[in-house]
Structures are given as structure tokens and as C-alpha cells.
Amino acid sequence: MSTPYPFTALVGQDSLRLALLINAVSPAVGGVLVRGEKGTAKSTAVRALSALVPEVDVVSECRFSCDPGAPDPGCPDGPHEPGGFATRPARMVELPVGASEDRLVGALDIERALSEGVKAFEPGLLADAHRGILYVDEVNLLHDHLVDLLLDAAAMGASYVEREGVSVRHAARFLLVGTMNPEEGELRPQLLDRFGLTVEVAASREPDQRVEVVKRRLAYDADPAGFAARWADEEAAVRARIAAARKLLPSVRLGDAALRQIAATCAAFEVDGMRADIVMARTATALAAWAGRTDVLAEDVRQAALLALPHRRRRNPFDAPGLDEDKLDETLEEFSGDDDPDPDSDPDPDSDPDPGPDGPGGGGQPATDEGPQGDDSEARPEAGEGGQPQPQPSGAGEQSAVRAAEPFRTKVLSVPGLGEGAAGRRSRARTEHGRTTGARRPQGTLTKLHLAATVQAAAPHQRARGRSGPGLVVRRDDLRQATREGREGNLVLFVVDASGSMAARQRMSAVKGAVLSLLLDAYQRRDKVGLVTFRGSGADVALPPTSSVDAAAARLESLPTGGRTPLGAGLLRAHDVLRVERLRDPARRPLVVVVTDGRATGGPEPVALAGRAARLFAAEGVASVVVDCESGPVRLGLAGQLAGELGGTAVTLDELRADSIAGLVRDVQGTSRRAA
């Protein structure tokens, strides 16, 4: 077994280390979500923590790690006889992004359950992680239904497996840690709220600290065992401190003054629900225990707020997590009060919440990404007499980026037919979760039993199989898999005209607002998004297909305009992006959204080139929609012609709004539809 990197050898990242240690002291805090750029020791810190968590006593031969002092009365391996226990290190279980539901929660032997009436249960990762650490790397890429199951188990301390009337329950209490890179997509706010604490990590910009990181890493790679031995004393000290804090935790007093500060802080920052108050209370208590105190102080409440509130203030996917520390200090000061500590306690006046194990270098500060601000400069529309386009030299008349108008709720744009892509909320698809539409023979492992079809398949053979008792004689060939229909996420590829013909300030602001609205819709429907822009003499892939709607919004906000309109080049570049993405993710169906007024003025024979490029999409049956941005009293209808060439549909900016025609759901038409 490889030697893990020592936790105490980590350089900086004080907030990350503190959040992990607080959860090691009190798993009831609810886990940690670690957000940050790649290469910031997120996974290294989590794996290193497992060596510091105290060992656990478990019932011998129990697959569910029952505590011999208080065994779970409902344990599937129970009832347990007194005595017979073993001591082992707390486990750290990793949940892969591609794990199935059965791998996470466990699986029932359906054939034995039907034929013998026994609950033959194979434990999953939740059982393995009981009384240990469950680590999910790239948790934002995990399927939503798995995240729901995971967080439900973490909140209830138990896992439930129910299938066709057969039910199994077992204890599942663990320290939940998730890591993610926001560039690859966000967790929705409802799931963010279920993590107790969140920390933002970033690589230090201090050269001395970066040098120290490299030195330690090279030393560890050269001799992992020797490097770990040099940090053994520090590791033992932190391990002992965690154990002492756990023992002290029940004695920590959370006074009324601290509770008022917690409630006032959550109210001041307009946090939804009461979970934040509870998490802050548990965190502040654990911080006091970590510091060796039996009373919660204002500094504990402040630190708890910095860890528990930033991610709960996020209202939409374009909001960056964060907390106004000046406002926090004002709130704590306003609601501070005399709350006499317990006279029997003996707090240490010199002890403060320790940011973690001592080590060289200061803590890494979270990075705050702020999108570029818009420019108020005016732009002239590229139009001549009669509304005809006025040619400009390539690159001429370039205008600075303008801010997007306020986003709005859009109509639902969906891909026709029945897909089999990743779970989402946009288009119809065959999925593991949804309404049951039929049954089929299983291909591989049976995941969703269709009970009626299984019984119907087995019934004619009961006499030939010698059935004599009440049980149904079921064989493998009788089992039927339920087919279900739900919704899938698509690849929404935006092809945005940024030429001079779109450059009027108010017009481009409205266009950006429309695209931003569609991006928000894509976020809510679990789509991947990409962004191609065209202007001047060519087209650029501003953002390759990604799950990060935030990144697409940032690129859109900084998009300049001006120059000619190479519509054909934009469509050809979009076609190339789809070709490459089809190789990477063949099951995800694309939806192309072209945002333009339909003019084509860039390059040789621009109109003919645009027509040929559009017909490529039509020939391949790619679903498409053209958002017609043409304005003014004279309209040429070029966007509608483009939609016809694409084999898609054209909508105006006004028609794109969901409230323009109540209840309308617009299916994007393609030249060829996939059979349902």
C-alpha cells in the first residue's frame, strides 16, 4: 500500500485544512465541499486526512462496521452477540464519477428475493464508508440522482435500498468530502446547501511558498516512506489533538449570545432555510473543542460563518460565492452581548482557533473571479440605405464589450426524437430514472426489475419446473428489465454573430441578455454548452463544449463586436466543433442556437458559403434554432431564410421569452427525426 502524503506537510491552504479537521472532530457538521482550480492539493489533502482520523472498534465479521459498544439493531448482518470485536483504521472510500446506483447504495439479489424470499444484499460504498470518510472527486460531474442519494444518506445517517417491495436499511454515518473544479460546471444551489462547509482554494502567488511546495513534493516522490517518517511526530500530535477535541466536544457550551450572533448573521445575509444556522452552531462548537475550550466565542462564530455561509448565498449560476467580511463584523458587533462563561470552565486565554497544523508559509487566499465590466461606449450599426448591410474592412469599427441586459425565462427548446444521452431536463430520452414505458430482457446487469413482466414470463413454466411450494420458481431468463423514459441533457452550441451589423449598443446588450437567458436555461436543464463567435475575417471557438455555464457567461460578457459578418465561417467552425464532440460524447445530442440577423458579408461569396454550411447541418439532421436579431422598420427576413437552410426554426428575441405565449413549448425541427 502506498504511503500517503502527510497532512502536516501541506503548505498553506489554511482554510482547507481547518475545514477538514473540524469535520474530523465533528462529522455532524456535514462534510466539506472543496472548490478550486486544478493542481491546488485538493485530493492530496483529503487523502492525507484519513491517516489522522482515530481508529475504530468494529464488530468482527460485520460488513457494515457496527460499533460493538452500540451495534445497529437493524444491521442486515445482525443481531450481533456481545463480544468479538476488532480495531482497524477508519476507512477512506472513494466514489468514482462513473459509479452506478447499485455500487453506491448496494444491490439486492432479485432472483433470490423472488424465489426464496430472502434479503440477499451486497453492500455498496455507503456501507464501506460507515464511520470513516467518503471522498467524491469531481463531485460536480456526478449524476444528480447519485448526489441526491449520497447527501440523503449523509443527512439521515442511514442508507435505504428499496426495490419491488424488498427493503434493506443500514447505518451510514461518514465524513463526506467532495472536491470540484468550477471551470467544469457547478453544483446546483440545492445540492450546495447540503454540504456543511465550503472552502475556496487557489495556488499561492508567493514565490517562496511555491518553492516550498515543490521542494516537499520532490522529496516525497523521491522517498515517500522517508518523507512521511520526518513528519511522523507532527502527524501524531494532530491525531492526538483530534481525539482530545472529540472527547471535549460534548462539554462545549453554546451560549445564548453566540446563538443570537449565529441567527443574526444568517438573517443578515438572507440565507434560505435553517440549515445554515444549524451548521454554523455545530461548526462553532467544533472550533471551540479544537481550540481546547468549553465555551464558544465570537471568533468561533465568525470563522464558522466564513466556512458555512458563502456557498449558501448563491442565487443563480452566475453568482460567485463569497461573503462581505465587513458586513459580517458589523453584524457580530451589533449582536455581541455579555454571556458569562460557565464558572466551572477554565478557558485558555491564549488559545485561538488554530488554522491547522503548523508549517512554513501563510495560508492560500481564496481567489475571487469577477467578470469584466461592460463598456458604455456607443457603437454604430452597420447598415446603409434601406436597411442593407454596409461593407466594412475586416477589423474596422471594433467596439468594446457591452453589458448584457437582464436575463429572462425562455421557452423550452428541445431536440426531437428519443435520445439515450446523459441525464438532464431538456429532451426526451431512455433513462434509468423516469416513468416506466415497457420491459425488455436485460443486457448485462439487471438494474430496474419490471416485476409484472418477470412474473408473466415465469408463470407458464411453473409446472414444468416442479413448483410445489408458495414461492415462484424464477430463473435468469425470466427476469425483465424495465424500460423508462425521462429527460436528457444536450450539448447546446451557441453560434453568436459579433459583427458590426450587431454592434449597436442597445441591440447587442439585448442579444447578450437573450444568450445569457438561454445559458441559465441550459444550466437548469443540465446541458453542456459551447460558444462560437464570428466577426471580421473569421470565427473563433470562444469556449469549447463544457459543463461550466459560468465560463460561457464570462466569455459572453467580454465579447467585443465589430467588422464584417463571416456567417459561413461561423457555421463551418460550429460544424467542426460538433464533429469532434461527437467522437468524445456520441450519446449526447446537439442543439445549435445561431444568434444573428442573418446577414453574410465576410469573405468571398459570403451568402453562398453560408448556405452551403447551413445545409451541412440539415443533411446530418442536427436540431437547430435561429434567434433572429434583426430590428428596425425595414426587415429583410434573412434569419428566417437561414433557418430554412438549416432545417430548423427561427424565433425573434421577443418570441424567445416564455411569457410571450403562455405555456408554449417549441420543439426544434430537423430535416430528419430519430425514431422513438
XYZ file of C-alpha atoms in Angstrom:
676
model
C 0.000 0.000 0.000
C 1.400 3.417 -0.994
C 2.402 5.895 1.702
C 0.045 8.916 1.720
C 1.426 12.431 1.708
C 1.487 13.717 5.319
C -1.308 16.139 6.173
C 1.019 18.258 8.297
C 3.423 18.654 5.359
C 0.881 20.613 3.337
C 1.962 24.191 2.700
C -0.608 26.942 3.178
C -4.294 26.212 2.394
C -5.222 27.072 5.977
C -8.978 27.231 5.343
C -8.965 23.843 3.648
C -7.018 22.190 6.436
C -9.177 23.777 9.127
C -12.441 22.712 7.472
C -11.230 19.114 7.155
C -10.019 18.994 10.759
C -13.279 20.459 12.086
C -15.216 17.719 10.305
C -12.819 15.116 11.683
C -13.645 16.428 15.162
C -17.412 16.581 14.496
C -18.719 14.711 11.419
C -22.172 16.122 12.297
C -21.004 19.409 10.726
C -21.987 17.859 7.405
C -18.847 17.489 5.353
C -16.742 19.757 3.187
C -17.001 20.846 -0.420
C -13.608 21.970 -1.734
C -13.791 24.247 -4.775
C -10.711 25.332 -6.643
C -8.545 25.320 -9.706
C -6.594 22.279 -10.751
C -3.315 21.491 -9.006
C -4.152 23.002 -5.610
C -3.698 19.875 -3.457
C -7.430 19.261 -3.018
C -7.232 15.482 -3.402
C -3.871 15.292 -1.614
C -5.289 16.992 1.486
C -8.345 14.744 1.630
C -6.349 11.540 1.261
C -3.847 12.745 3.841
C -6.621 13.345 6.374
C -7.506 9.636 6.504
C -4.260 8.891 8.359
C -5.257 11.308 11.159
C -8.765 10.035 11.877
C -8.705 7.838 15.016
C -9.043 4.072 14.688
C -12.463 2.495 15.188
C -13.682 -0.606 17.007
C -15.947 -2.759 14.831
C -17.925 -5.943 15.320
C -15.970 -8.857 13.903
C -17.295 -10.213 10.601
C -19.815 -7.368 10.267
C -19.791 -5.963 6.745
C -21.350 -2.709 7.975
C -18.722 -1.729 10.586
C -21.096 -1.782 13.545
C -19.812 -0.296 16.803
C -19.512 -3.142 19.368
C -20.487 -0.698 22.095
C -23.733 0.251 20.345
C -24.440 -2.086 17.424
C -27.106 -1.099 14.923
C -30.246 -3.074 15.852
C -31.342 -3.034 12.212
C -27.994 -4.164 10.766
C -28.542 -6.669 7.925
C -25.729 -8.814 9.416
C -27.272 -8.649 12.908
C -28.280 -9.296 15.547
C -24.756 -9.183 16.958
C -23.743 -11.183 20.004
C -21.802 -9.397 22.776
C -18.016 -9.551 22.461
C -15.988 -10.281 19.404
C -14.632 -7.019 18.039
C -11.621 -5.774 16.147
C -9.826 -2.439 15.880
C -8.903 -1.075 12.467
C -8.075 2.287 10.863
C -11.006 4.376 9.707
C -11.572 3.752 6.021
C -11.416 6.321 3.271
C -13.697 5.230 0.437
C -13.569 6.951 -2.944
C -16.709 7.213 -5.071
C -15.879 7.217 -8.803
C -17.727 9.683 -11.030
C -18.985 6.840 -13.218
C -20.340 4.715 -10.345
C -23.791 3.173 -10.647
C -26.587 3.477 -8.115
C -26.099 -0.177 -7.106
C -22.398 0.415 -6.497
C -23.202 3.345 -4.236
C -26.056 2.012 -2.108
C -25.661 -1.732 -2.621
C -27.629 -4.288 -4.596
C -30.267 -6.895 -3.860
C -30.243 -10.348 -5.435
C -33.671 -10.022 -7.055
C -33.785 -13.630 -8.232
C -33.243 -14.991 -4.697
C -35.622 -12.426 -3.245
C -38.429 -13.586 -5.549
C -37.770 -17.313 -5.448
C -36.579 -17.787 -1.834
C -37.935 -14.719 -0.093
C -34.531 -13.843 1.395
C -32.839 -10.453 1.505
C -29.535 -11.325 -0.111
C -27.834 -7.933 -0.001
C -24.442 -6.928 -1.331
C -23.257 -3.765 0.481
C -22.217 -0.718 -1.509
C -19.780 2.102 -0.936
C -22.024 3.790 1.646
C -21.679 0.720 3.869
C -17.913 0.625 3.353
C -17.644 4.299 4.365
C -19.642 3.949 7.615
C -17.645 5.502 10.475
C -14.966 6.628 8.032
C -14.502 9.100 5.156
C -16.373 9.109 1.850
C -14.494 11.099 -0.783
C -16.027 12.182 -4.099
C -13.566 13.731 -6.513
C -15.170 15.929 -9.205
C -18.494 15.791 -7.352
C -19.951 18.328 -9.800
C -19.640 15.713 -12.564
C -21.532 13.062 -10.595
C -25.066 12.316 -11.811
C -27.658 14.323 -9.914
C -29.598 11.289 -8.681
C -26.397 9.831 -7.186
C -25.624 13.138 -5.460
C -29.168 13.150 -4.053
C -28.759 9.612 -2.687
C -25.359 10.452 -1.255
C -26.481 13.607 0.519
C -29.689 11.992 1.800
C -27.657 9.218 3.396
C -25.229 11.742 4.886
C -28.113 13.770 6.356
C -30.046 10.789 7.771
C -27.078 8.672 8.828
C -28.608 5.660 7.093
C -28.957 4.182 3.624
C -32.190 2.662 2.338
C -32.402 0.235 -0.569
C -35.919 -0.478 -1.754
C -36.788 -2.466 -4.813
C -40.097 -4.064 -5.743
C -41.297 -4.336 -2.148
C -37.995 -5.611 -0.738
C -36.349 -3.180 1.695
C -32.934 -3.087 3.382
C -31.638 -0.397 5.726
C -28.208 0.026 7.292
C -26.327 2.754 9.149
C -24.212 5.102 7.032
C -22.525 7.844 9.044
C -19.388 9.220 7.462
C -17.326 12.330 6.884
C -18.329 13.488 3.413
C -15.743 15.355 1.353
C -16.266 16.494 -2.220
C -13.828 18.305 -4.483
C -14.557 20.126 -7.718
C -13.127 22.498 -10.293
C -15.775 25.190 -11.001
C -14.475 25.501 -14.569
C -16.026 22.088 -15.283
C -19.505 23.027 -14.086
C -21.312 23.982 -10.902
C -23.438 22.093 -8.429
C -26.978 23.415 -8.258
C -27.730 25.549 -5.189
C -29.953 22.894 -3.575
C -27.020 20.465 -3.513
C -24.508 23.105 -2.450
C -26.665 23.763 0.597
C -26.412 20.122 1.670
C -22.655 20.353 2.222
C -21.891 21.680 5.689
C -18.824 23.739 4.795
C -17.275 25.023 1.596
C -13.778 26.348 1.035
C -12.259 28.022 -1.997
C -8.655 27.096 -2.712
C -6.135 28.638 -5.083
C -2.426 28.268 -5.670
C -0.315 30.786 -3.798
C 1.160 33.665 -5.783
C 4.001 33.983 -3.251
C 7.233 32.646 -4.838
C 8.758 31.439 -1.538
C 5.683 29.402 -0.719
C 5.561 27.874 -4.186
C 9.239 26.936 -3.866
C 8.500 25.177 -0.578
C 5.620 23.243 -2.173
C 7.869 21.996 -4.974
C 10.686 21.040 -2.574
C 8.401 18.966 -0.384
C 6.716 17.288 -3.303
C 10.008 16.303 -4.905
C 11.276 14.979 -1.577
C 8.111 12.917 -1.140
C 8.287 11.491 -4.666
C 11.942 10.505 -4.160
C 11.320 8.674 -0.850
C 7.672 8.524 0.310
C 8.380 6.428 3.423
C 11.357 8.549 4.494
C 9.460 11.786 3.920
C 6.493 10.526 5.951
C 8.819 9.470 8.768
C 10.179 13.013 9.040
C 6.645 14.264 9.694
C 5.588 11.412 11.975
C 5.783 13.447 15.210
C 3.625 16.255 13.785
C 1.122 13.712 12.467
C 0.900 12.028 15.871
C 0.349 15.374 17.595
C -2.544 16.309 15.301
C -4.040 12.823 15.645
C -3.959 13.171 19.432
C -5.453 16.651 19.217
C -8.372 15.377 17.124
C -9.039 12.622 19.659
C -8.911 15.125 22.544
C -11.256 17.520 20.741
C -13.726 14.697 20.100
C -13.696 13.856 23.807
C -14.154 17.520 24.765
C -16.912 18.218 22.231
C -19.906 17.103 24.373
C -18.784 19.508 27.122
C -18.634 22.612 24.904
C -21.255 25.209 25.840
C -23.024 27.189 23.105
C -24.424 30.195 24.947
C -27.399 32.361 24.070
C -25.163 35.245 22.961
C -23.393 33.029 20.410
C -26.713 31.636 19.230
C -28.045 35.173 18.723
C -24.966 36.054 16.690
C -25.443 32.939 14.551
C -29.120 33.659 13.904
C -28.463 37.361 13.222
C -25.660 36.549 10.778
C -27.783 34.096 8.780
C -30.639 36.602 8.692
C -28.368 39.495 7.681
C -27.019 37.540 4.709
C -30.530 36.387 3.717
C -29.666 32.704 3.780
C -32.588 30.461 2.832
C -33.879 27.920 5.338
C -32.490 26.945 8.730
C -29.738 24.535 7.727
C -27.124 27.303 7.770
C -27.953 28.191 11.396
C -27.600 24.565 12.489
C -24.353 24.055 10.573
C -22.887 27.267 11.994
C -23.779 26.180 15.531
C -22.141 22.785 15.068
C -19.099 24.324 13.401
C -18.597 26.933 16.115
C -18.865 24.221 18.768
C -16.294 22.069 16.974
C -13.973 25.069 16.598
C -14.103 25.660 20.339
C -13.326 21.998 21.029
C -10.435 22.107 18.534
C -9.049 25.119 20.394
C -9.366 23.261 23.708
C -12.145 25.480 25.081
C -15.519 24.633 26.576
C -17.185 27.912 25.546
C -17.994 29.217 22.088
C -16.575 32.689 21.491
C -17.382 35.341 18.887
C -14.258 34.387 16.957
C -15.646 30.853 16.595
C -18.916 32.228 15.227
C -17.030 34.425 12.759
C -14.899 31.555 11.489
C -17.975 29.320 11.255
C -19.719 31.951 9.119
C -16.753 32.171 6.740
C -16.894 28.401 6.217
C -20.647 27.753 6.252
C -22.278 30.729 4.513
C -20.518 31.733 1.246
C -21.949 28.897 -0.858
C -25.435 29.341 0.617
C -25.726 32.912 -0.656
C -25.562 31.832 -4.297
C -28.863 32.601 -6.043
C -28.083 31.680 -9.651
C -25.212 30.006 -11.517
C -23.584 33.335 -12.406
C -23.172 34.450 -8.792
C -19.708 33.927 -7.350
C -19.678 32.502 -3.820
C -18.413 34.944 -1.235
C -19.084 36.834 1.967
C -18.733 40.527 2.810
C -16.452 40.351 5.844
C -17.077 43.981 6.823
C -20.802 43.308 6.981
C -20.104 40.129 8.953
C -18.042 42.026 11.518
C -20.718 44.704 11.842
C -23.403 42.082 12.454
C -21.349 40.252 15.072
C -20.549 43.523 16.826
C -24.177 44.632 16.812
C -25.385 41.400 18.375
C -22.488 40.854 20.749
C -23.502 40.626 24.383
C -22.258 39.507 27.736
C -22.763 35.808 28.032
C -20.901 34.808 31.167
C -18.991 31.597 30.621
C -19.501 28.608 32.799
C -17.700 29.377 36.075
C -16.507 25.779 36.233
C -14.749 26.048 32.913
C -11.122 27.062 32.643
C -10.637 28.539 29.189
C -7.166 29.254 27.990
C -6.993 32.970 27.097
C -4.089 32.362 24.745
C -5.803 29.688 22.691
C -7.327 30.629 19.358
C -8.944 28.548 16.648
C -5.908 27.019 15.021
C -5.971 27.208 11.234
C -4.405 23.765 11.152
C -1.069 22.089 11.742
C 1.899 24.389 11.914
C 4.037 24.603 8.859
C 6.055 27.058 6.786
C 4.211 29.600 4.738
C 0.995 31.500 5.144
C -2.442 30.364 4.080
C -3.553 30.484 0.489
C -6.297 33.041 -0.009
C -9.392 32.104 -1.978
C -9.487 33.533 -5.450
C -12.488 35.597 -6.428
C -13.292 35.643 -10.112
C -15.000 38.808 -11.230
C -16.266 39.090 -14.758
C -15.122 42.068 -16.830
C -17.290 45.131 -16.634
C -19.116 46.403 -19.673
C -18.156 49.498 -21.553
C -20.575 52.348 -22.084
C -19.128 53.427 -25.423
C -21.625 53.820 -28.243
C -21.473 51.675 -31.374
C -22.866 52.460 -34.811
C -24.988 49.838 -36.557
C -23.573 48.579 -39.811
C -26.446 49.442 -42.116
C -26.843 51.518 -45.227
C -29.886 52.851 -47.044
C -32.925 50.634 -46.982
C -31.500 48.569 -44.164
C -28.933 46.915 -46.443
C -25.602 45.922 -44.917
C -22.770 48.360 -45.468
C -19.442 46.552 -46.086
C -16.543 47.432 -43.788
C -12.908 46.469 -43.902
C -12.002 43.493 -41.749
C -11.474 44.537 -38.164
C -12.784 48.064 -38.724
C -15.124 49.690 -36.279
C -14.359 47.304 -33.423
C -16.312 48.192 -30.303
C -15.643 47.348 -26.686
C -17.801 44.821 -24.890
C -21.180 45.964 -23.583
C -23.063 44.578 -20.643
C -25.809 42.049 -21.136
C -29.393 43.033 -20.489
C -31.257 41.380 -17.627
C -31.867 37.661 -18.299
C -35.401 36.323 -18.609
C -37.156 32.959 -18.592
C -37.024 31.422 -22.066
C -39.236 28.984 -23.918
C -38.191 25.365 -23.810
C -36.127 24.401 -26.851
C -35.802 20.634 -27.192
C -34.301 18.132 -29.605
C -36.924 15.937 -31.336
C -36.963 12.168 -31.054
C -35.872 9.899 -28.212
C -32.232 10.011 -27.130
C -30.040 7.997 -24.776
C -27.716 10.707 -23.505
C -26.708 11.847 -20.040
C -29.479 12.508 -17.550
C -30.837 16.039 -17.726
C -34.030 18.024 -18.167
C -34.276 19.076 -21.801
C -35.213 16.385 -24.333
C -36.991 13.020 -24.176
C -34.682 10.050 -23.634
C -34.438 6.476 -22.417
C -33.060 6.751 -18.891
C -32.560 4.751 -15.708
C -34.963 7.066 -13.882
C -38.355 8.172 -15.127
C -41.735 6.727 -15.972
C -41.871 3.050 -16.921
C -42.830 2.558 -20.561
C -42.215 -1.176 -21.074
C -39.939 -4.139 -20.430
C -37.130 -5.990 -22.170
C -34.622 -8.716 -21.494
C -31.694 -7.327 -19.500
C -28.450 -6.645 -21.315
C -25.767 -7.177 -18.682
C -26.559 -6.459 -15.028
C -30.233 -6.090 -14.123
C -30.762 -2.632 -12.630
C -34.531 -1.993 -12.672
C -36.775 -5.033 -12.417
C -40.141 -4.997 -14.161
C -41.996 -7.231 -11.710
C -45.186 -7.810 -13.688
C -43.280 -8.736 -16.856
C -40.978 -11.044 -14.871
C -43.900 -12.882 -13.250
C -45.643 -13.112 -16.622
C -42.524 -14.649 -18.185
C -42.073 -17.196 -15.352
C -45.735 -18.188 -14.866
C -46.156 -20.596 -17.836
C -43.179 -22.719 -16.685
C -44.087 -23.341 -13.041
C -45.458 -26.870 -13.536
C -42.547 -27.920 -15.747
C -40.135 -26.606 -13.124
C -41.744 -28.705 -10.418
C -43.125 -25.894 -8.300
C -44.578 -27.330 -5.101
C -44.456 -24.519 -2.527
C -45.735 -20.965 -2.384
C -42.561 -19.472 -3.847
C -42.338 -18.615 -7.530
C -39.662 -20.587 -9.387
C -37.747 -17.861 -11.204
C -34.787 -18.315 -13.491
C -32.423 -15.830 -15.010
C -34.172 -15.952 -18.381
C -37.421 -14.839 -16.770
C -36.069 -11.535 -15.465
C -37.190 -8.442 -17.325
C -35.581 -5.018 -17.265
C -37.933 -2.054 -17.010
C -37.514 0.479 -19.804
C -38.037 4.035 -18.635
C -38.422 7.379 -20.276
C -37.127 10.570 -18.742
C -35.151 13.595 -19.875
C -31.604 14.023 -21.109
C -29.171 16.912 -21.187
C -27.956 18.072 -24.585
C -24.985 19.933 -25.997
C -26.248 23.456 -26.633
C -23.784 25.112 -29.007
C -24.221 28.866 -29.330
C -23.075 30.446 -32.598
C -23.106 34.189 -31.943
C -22.781 36.952 -34.532
C -20.421 39.610 -33.114
C -20.005 41.605 -36.324
C -20.571 45.274 -36.944
C -24.155 44.679 -38.065
C -24.887 43.648 -34.454
C -22.833 46.397 -32.857
C -25.495 48.923 -31.883
C -25.081 49.224 -28.128
C -28.695 48.616 -27.094
C -29.107 45.889 -29.653
C -26.019 43.942 -28.592
C -26.988 44.327 -24.958
C -30.350 42.725 -25.743
C -28.655 39.939 -27.712
C -26.291 39.173 -24.850
C -29.225 39.192 -22.446
C -31.000 36.628 -24.611
C -27.940 34.368 -24.792
C -27.438 34.746 -21.044
C -31.060 33.690 -20.552
C -30.501 30.619 -22.711
C -27.343 29.830 -20.730
C -29.317 29.995 -17.493
C -31.872 27.640 -19.035
C -29.043 25.286 -20.078
C -27.717 25.296 -16.513
C -31.117 24.379 -15.114
C -31.538 21.583 -17.662
C -28.064 20.058 -17.066
C -26.719 20.723 -20.559
C -23.199 21.083 -21.797
C -22.617 24.378 -23.565
C -20.182 25.737 -26.118
C -19.677 29.154 -27.692
C -18.560 30.001 -31.242
C -18.356 33.647 -32.299
C -17.784 35.143 -35.736
C -16.750 38.631 -36.784
C -14.202 40.356 -39.002
C -12.488 37.794 -41.183
C -13.252 34.533 -39.382
C -14.729 32.597 -36.474
C -13.373 31.558 -33.081
C -14.267 28.888 -30.554
C -14.676 31.193 -27.557
C -15.468 28.213 -25.318
C -15.149 24.516 -26.205
C -18.065 22.331 -25.021
C -18.089 22.268 -21.227
C -20.412 21.808 -18.259
C -19.384 25.201 -16.875
C -22.145 27.641 -17.724
C -20.273 30.216 -15.629
C -17.355 30.133 -18.055
C -19.665 30.629 -21.027
C -21.309 33.625 -19.334
C -17.900 35.173 -18.612
C -16.773 34.769 -22.237
C -20.034 36.247 -23.463
C -19.725 39.273 -21.166
C -16.284 40.164 -22.529
C -17.221 39.629 -26.190
C -16.303 42.645 -28.389
C -18.104 43.459 -31.628
C -17.278 44.985 -34.997
C -16.144 44.173 -38.508
C -17.780 42.198 -41.268
C -20.118 39.195 -40.913
C -18.447 35.883 -41.889
C -21.609 33.821 -41.244
C -20.376 30.876 -43.307
C -17.108 30.692 -41.354
C -19.057 30.687 -38.085
C -21.278 27.822 -39.209
C -18.338 25.796 -40.513
C -16.461 26.261 -37.238
C -19.556 25.147 -35.313
C -19.860 22.083 -37.560
C -16.249 21.191 -36.807
C -16.846 21.557 -33.053
C -19.811 19.160 -33.276
C -17.770 16.655 -35.282
C -15.058 16.496 -32.609
C -17.560 16.428 -29.739
C -19.475 13.579 -31.409
C -16.355 11.442 -31.081
C -15.910 12.349 -27.405
C -19.531 12.029 -26.312
C -21.537 10.242 -29.023
C -24.674 9.753 -26.884
C -25.191 13.482 -26.217
C -27.352 15.034 -28.921
C -26.584 18.599 -30.032
C -28.808 21.656 -30.284
C -27.326 24.519 -32.310
C -28.537 28.017 -31.431
C -27.483 30.619 -34.041
C -27.855 34.196 -32.800
C -27.720 36.540 -35.801
C -29.620 38.939 -38.027
C -28.859 36.636 -40.975
C -26.517 38.968 -42.864
C -23.436 37.459 -44.531
C -20.780 39.924 -45.726
C -17.361 38.468 -44.900
C -15.120 36.586 -47.324
C -15.643 35.583 -50.986
C -19.231 34.711 -51.958
C -20.389 35.044 -48.344
C -24.070 34.313 -48.982
C -23.371 31.141 -50.991
C -20.841 29.917 -48.406
C -23.331 30.456 -45.588
C -25.979 28.494 -47.488
C -23.638 25.547 -48.135
C -22.520 25.492 -44.494
C -26.121 25.568 -43.253
C -27.087 22.647 -45.485
C -24.391 20.514 -43.816
C -26.356 20.718 -40.557
C -29.606 19.930 -42.346
C -28.100 16.891 -44.069
C -26.982 15.452 -40.727
C -30.298 16.141 -39.023
C -28.789 18.447 -36.404
C -31.509 20.226 -34.432
C -31.142 23.976 -34.737
C -32.848 27.248 -33.969
C -32.046 30.730 -35.254
C -32.610 33.642 -32.889
C -33.478 36.497 -35.259
C -31.843 39.695 -34.013
C -32.919 41.914 -36.900
C -34.519 45.165 -35.780
C -35.799 48.361 -37.269
C -38.726 49.255 -39.545
C -37.188 47.528 -42.575
C -36.624 43.789 -42.129
C -35.011 41.579 -44.753
C -36.022 38.233 -43.220
C -32.537 36.803 -43.712
C -32.594 34.912 -40.394
C -35.733 33.061 -41.477
C -34.026 32.057 -44.731
C -31.046 30.798 -42.750
C -33.341 28.725 -40.518
C -34.817 27.152 -43.659
C -31.358 26.231 -44.938
C -30.501 24.719 -41.543
C -33.746 22.764 -41.455
C -34.576 24.438 -38.156
C -36.801 27.130 -36.698
C -36.459 30.894 -36.404
C -37.632 32.856 -33.374
C -37.349 36.550 -32.653
C -35.954 37.926 -29.416
C -39.491 38.724 -28.274
C -40.770 35.256 -29.148
C -37.942 33.705 -27.150
C -39.488 34.870 -23.887
C -41.506 32.193 -22.096
C -44.231 34.666 -21.169
C -44.837 35.874 -24.716
C -47.221 32.973 -25.383
C -48.244 31.202 -22.179
C -47.461 27.524 -21.986
C -45.842 27.244 -25.420
C -43.158 24.580 -25.767
C -41.293 24.820 -29.053
C -39.672 21.676 -30.439
C -36.773 22.406 -32.714
C -37.461 20.878 -36.092
C -34.805 18.982 -38.016
C -34.812 17.547 -41.523
C -34.603 14.018 -40.129
C -36.028 12.836 -36.821
C -34.686 9.927 -34.852
C -37.175 7.140 -34.398
C -38.660 6.968 -30.909
